[in-house]
Amino acid sequence: MNSQDPPPPIISSARLLAFVVIPDTQPYTGRICLLVDGKRLERVPCLAICRNYRQPDDILLLFCDEDWNSLGCIGVASVEDGQLQAERDYPGLQSHWVDSPYDDPAIARYLRDELGVDPASEWWAFRCSFCLAECEGMAISQGNATICRRCINHFHASIHELDD
């Protein structure tokens, strides 16, 4: 996938509301100071405005690479506010924004077919695959499974009880 392709309906566990592929000729001011791993995030090729599934009141302006991977984000009040914030870095970008083409059935298909999750579930919650509790603190994920620290300790103790 590259920025010539439309973004997926879900980016970083957030539903796409609007997006823009930033033209190469678009001026860039660098007025938004977004630090990622201690380094300032510079010009990006794509922006997306999304609604966070985990906190539905949160609207996010995502700064994306050409494959629509989020490199960083800032919270905004609305789609319109996100577009205005983007104007600070990319003046004149307003006319390039596109509303998300995805309706609820398309998003459900994407979740099922591409992410392998049940659209009716709380798939965005970071839950332990064993105890089903929401993971707080340390957890390990591999593929579609996640295990929380409490279950790791429990299974570790159970395995070592068998040694005795």
mmCIF file of C-alpha atoms in Angstrom:
data_model
loop_
_atom_site.group_PDB
_atom_site.id
_atom_site.type_symbol
_atom_site.label_atom_id
_atom_site.label_comp_id
_atom_site.label_asym_id
_atom_site.label_seq_id
_atom_site.Cartn_x
_atom_site.Cartn_y
_atom_site.Cartn_z
ATOM 1 C CA MET A 1 0.000 0.000 0.000
ATOM 2 C CA ASN A 2 1.169 3.534 -0.636
ATOM 3 C CA SER A 3 -0.372 6.946 -0.238
ATOM 4 C CA GLN A 4 -1.923 6.670 -3.707
ATOM 5 C CA ASP A 5 -4.186 4.020 -2.163
ATOM 6 C CA PRO A 6 -6.988 5.169 0.128
ATOM 7 C CA PRO A 7 -6.239 4.612 3.805
ATOM 8 C CA PRO A 8 -7.731 1.629 5.607
ATOM 9 C CA PRO A 9 -10.933 2.268 7.577
ATOM 10 C CA ILE A 10 -9.069 1.638 10.848
ATOM 11 C CA ILE A 11 -5.684 3.170 11.698
ATOM 12 C CA SER A 12 -4.110 2.501 15.109
ATOM 13 C CA SER A 13 -7.410 1.266 16.587
ATOM 14 C CA ALA A 14 -9.218 4.399 15.459
ATOM 15 C CA ARG A 15 -11.990 4.795 12.868
ATOM 16 C CA LEU A 16 -11.116 6.919 9.851
ATOM 17 C CA LEU A 17 -13.240 10.083 9.559
ATOM 18 C CA ALA A 18 -11.249 12.129 7.014
ATOM 19 C CA PHE A 19 -7.865 11.975 5.317
ATOM 20 C CA VAL A 20 -5.504 13.845 3.048
ATOM 21 C CA VAL A 21 -2.539 12.883 0.906
ATOM 22 C CA ILE A 22 -0.300 15.921 1.159
ATOM 23 C CA PRO A 23 0.813 17.147 -2.269
ATOM 24 C CA ASP A 24 4.602 17.292 -2.732
ATOM 25 C CA THR A 25 4.255 20.985 -3.570
ATOM 26 C CA GLN A 26 2.363 21.739 -0.344
ATOM 27 C CA PRO A 27 4.183 24.296 1.835
ATOM 28 C CA TYR A 28 5.325 23.003 5.238
ATOM 29 C CA THR A 29 5.885 25.329 8.205
ATOM 30 C CA GLY A 30 6.869 22.955 11.008
ATOM 31 C CA ARG A 31 4.702 24.949 13.450
ATOM 32 C CA ILE A 32 3.365 21.828 15.171
ATOM 33 C CA CYS A 33 6.028 20.420 17.484
ATOM 34 C CA LEU A 34 5.242 16.718 17.849
ATOM 35 C CA LEU A 35 7.945 14.669 19.554
ATOM 36 C CA VAL A 36 8.139 10.927 18.871
ATOM 37 C CA ASP A 37 10.798 8.984 20.794
ATOM 38 C CA GLY A 38 12.376 12.301 21.737
ATOM 39 C CA LYS A 39 12.742 13.486 18.136
ATOM 40 C CA ARG A 40 10.675 16.089 16.351
ATOM 41 C CA LEU A 41 8.370 14.595 13.722
ATOM 42 C CA GLU A 42 8.909 16.500 10.494
ATOM 43 C CA ARG A 43 6.900 16.593 7.245
ATOM 44 C CA VAL A 44 4.712 13.546 6.603
ATOM 45 C CA PRO A 45 3.038 12.446 3.354
ATOM 46 C CA CYS A 46 -0.404 11.725 4.823
ATOM 47 C CA LEU A 47 -2.743 12.890 7.575
ATOM 48 C CA ALA A 48 -5.838 11.172 8.936
ATOM 49 C CA ILE A 49 -8.495 12.307 11.375
ATOM 50 C CA CYS A 50 -9.904 9.382 13.333
ATOM 51 C CA ARG A 51 -12.203 8.556 16.251
ATOM 52 C CA ASN A 52 -10.521 6.497 18.952
ATOM 53 C CA TYR A 53 -12.453 3.266 19.593
ATOM 54 C CA ARG A 54 -11.113 2.915 23.126
ATOM 55 C CA GLN A 55 -12.165 6.463 24.093
ATOM 56 C CA PRO A 56 -14.945 7.407 21.612
ATOM 57 C CA ASP A 57 -14.911 11.072 22.641
ATOM 58 C CA ASP A 58 -11.280 11.318 21.504
ATOM 59 C CA ILE A 59 -10.720 12.624 17.985
ATOM 60 C CA LEU A 60 -7.144 12.248 16.776
ATOM 61 C CA LEU A 61 -5.105 13.900 14.045
ATOM 62 C CA LEU A 62 -2.731 11.151 12.915
ATOM 63 C CA PHE A 63 0.536 11.960 11.170
ATOM 64 C CA CYS A 64 1.067 9.010 8.800
ATOM 65 C CA ASP A 65 3.698 7.567 6.496
ATOM 66 C CA GLU A 66 2.945 6.674 2.863
ATOM 67 C CA ASP A 67 1.476 3.317 3.973
ATOM 68 C CA TRP A 68 -0.925 4.988 6.428
ATOM 69 C CA ASN A 69 0.988 3.825 9.507
ATOM 70 C CA SER A 70 0.581 6.366 12.293
ATOM 71 C CA LEU A 71 3.887 7.959 13.264
ATOM 72 C CA GLY A 72 2.353 10.207 15.921
ATOM 73 C CA CYS A 73 -0.880 11.947 16.834
ATOM 74 C CA ILE A 74 -2.409 14.907 18.601
ATOM 75 C CA GLY A 75 -5.853 15.172 20.145
ATOM 76 C CA VAL A 76 -8.322 17.525 18.482
ATOM 77 C CA ALA A 77 -11.869 18.606 19.332
ATOM 78 C CA SER A 78 -13.512 17.659 16.018
ATOM 79 C CA VAL A 79 -12.835 16.877 12.365
ATOM 80 C CA GLU A 80 -12.963 20.592 11.620
ATOM 81 C CA ASP A 81 -10.521 21.349 14.432
ATOM 82 C CA GLY A 82 -8.172 18.644 13.129
ATOM 83 C CA GLN A 83 -8.224 20.220 9.694
ATOM 84 C CA LEU A 84 -7.503 23.648 11.216
ATOM 85 C CA GLN A 85 -4.619 22.210 13.252
ATOM 86 C CA ALA A 86 -3.189 20.621 10.090
ATOM 87 C CA GLU A 87 -3.345 24.047 8.418
ATOM 88 C CA ARG A 88 -0.745 25.252 10.940
ATOM 89 C CA ASP A 89 1.804 22.830 9.438
ATOM 90 C CA TYR A 90 0.469 22.736 5.881
ATOM 91 C CA PRO A 91 -1.151 26.095 4.977
ATOM 92 C CA GLY A 92 -3.677 25.800 2.145
ATOM 93 C CA LEU A 93 -4.339 22.096 2.736
ATOM 94 C CA GLN A 94 -8.041 22.602 3.585
ATOM 95 C CA SER A 95 -9.366 21.918 0.067
ATOM 96 C CA HIS A 96 -7.525 18.578 -0.187
ATOM 97 C CA TRP A 97 -9.312 16.765 2.670
ATOM 98 C CA VAL A 98 -11.515 13.782 1.775
ATOM 99 C CA ASP A 99 -14.265 12.341 3.984
ATOM 100 C CA SER A 100 -13.940 8.665 4.831
ATOM 101 C CA PRO A 101 -15.572 6.499 2.146
ATOM 102 C CA TYR A 102 -16.311 3.706 4.654
ATOM 103 C CA ASP A 103 -19.751 2.992 6.090
ATOM 104 C CA ASP A 104 -20.459 0.673 9.045
ATOM 105 C CA PRO A 105 -20.821 -2.515 6.915
ATOM 106 C CA ALA A 106 -17.497 -1.809 5.145
ATOM 107 C CA ILE A 107 -15.767 -1.326 8.485
ATOM 108 C CA ALA A 108 -17.280 -4.553 9.826
ATOM 109 C CA ARG A 109 -15.999 -6.440 6.751
ATOM 110 C CA TYR A 110 -12.538 -4.936 7.199
ATOM 111 C CA LEU A 111 -12.439 -5.921 10.870
ATOM 112 C CA ARG A 112 -13.542 -9.476 10.073
ATOM 113 C CA ASP A 113 -11.562 -10.073 6.878
ATOM 114 C CA GLU A 114 -8.386 -8.049 7.403
ATOM 115 C CA LEU A 115 -7.940 -7.921 11.170
ATOM 116 C CA GLY A 116 -9.642 -11.221 11.991
ATOM 117 C CA VAL A 117 -11.774 -9.815 14.795
ATOM 118 C CA ASP A 118 -15.484 -9.856 15.559
ATOM 119 C CA PRO A 119 -16.845 -6.361 14.818
ATOM 120 C CA ALA A 120 -19.356 -6.759 17.671
ATOM 121 C CA SER A 121 -16.584 -7.386 20.226
ATOM 122 C CA GLU A 122 -14.466 -4.865 22.078
ATOM 123 C CA TRP A 123 -11.571 -5.822 19.781
ATOM 124 C CA TRP A 124 -9.715 -2.610 20.579
ATOM 125 C CA ALA A 125 -9.464 -3.399 24.283
ATOM 126 C CA PHE A 126 -6.084 -4.758 25.330
ATOM 127 C CA ARG A 127 -7.297 -7.944 27.039
ATOM 128 C CA CYS A 128 -5.510 -11.033 28.236
ATOM 129 C CA SER A 129 -6.440 -14.014 26.064
ATOM 130 C CA PHE A 130 -6.451 -16.271 29.144
ATOM 131 C CA CYS A 131 -8.220 -14.422 31.990
ATOM 132 C CA LEU A 132 -9.979 -11.886 29.699
ATOM 133 C CA ALA A 133 -9.092 -9.026 32.049
ATOM 134 C CA GLU A 134 -8.035 -5.735 30.518
ATOM 135 C CA CYS A 135 -4.241 -5.635 30.581
ATOM 136 C CA GLU A 136 -2.747 -3.002 32.822
ATOM 137 C CA GLY A 137 0.987 -2.661 32.893
ATOM 138 C CA MET A 138 3.120 -5.393 31.390
ATOM 139 C CA ALA A 139 1.712 -7.869 28.871
ATOM 140 C CA ILE A 140 3.094 -9.891 25.978
ATOM 141 C CA SER A 141 1.389 -10.216 22.601
ATOM 142 C CA GLN A 142 2.171 -12.629 19.795
ATOM 143 C CA GLY A 143 -0.099 -12.998 16.787
ATOM 144 C CA ASN A 144 -3.682 -12.771 18.024
ATOM 145 C CA ALA A 145 -2.894 -13.716 21.641
ATOM 146 C CA THR A 146 -2.007 -11.528 24.619
ATOM 147 C CA ILE A 147 -1.056 -12.657 28.104
ATOM 148 C CA CYS A 148 -1.010 -10.399 31.156
ATOM 149 C CA ARG A 149 1.644 -10.388 33.863
ATOM 150 C CA ARG A 150 -0.702 -12.027 36.385
ATOM 151 C CA CYS A 151 -1.321 -14.997 34.053
ATOM 152 C CA ILE A 152 2.390 -15.252 33.211
ATOM 153 C CA ASN A 153 3.187 -15.507 36.927
ATOM 154 C CA HIS A 154 0.358 -17.994 37.495
ATOM 155 C CA PHE A 155 1.434 -20.253 34.614
ATOM 156 C CA HIS A 156 5.089 -19.963 35.635
ATOM 157 C CA ALA A 157 4.255 -21.073 39.183
ATOM 158 C CA SER A 158 2.035 -23.905 37.894
ATOM 159 C CA ILE A 159 4.754 -25.225 35.602
ATOM 160 C CA HIS A 160 7.348 -25.161 38.377
ATOM 161 C CA GLU A 161 4.961 -26.929 40.785
ATOM 162 C CA LEU A 162 5.075 -29.839 38.348
ATOM 163 C CA ASP A 163 8.873 -29.974 38.763
ATOM 164 C CA ASP A 164 8.528 -30.755 42.490
#
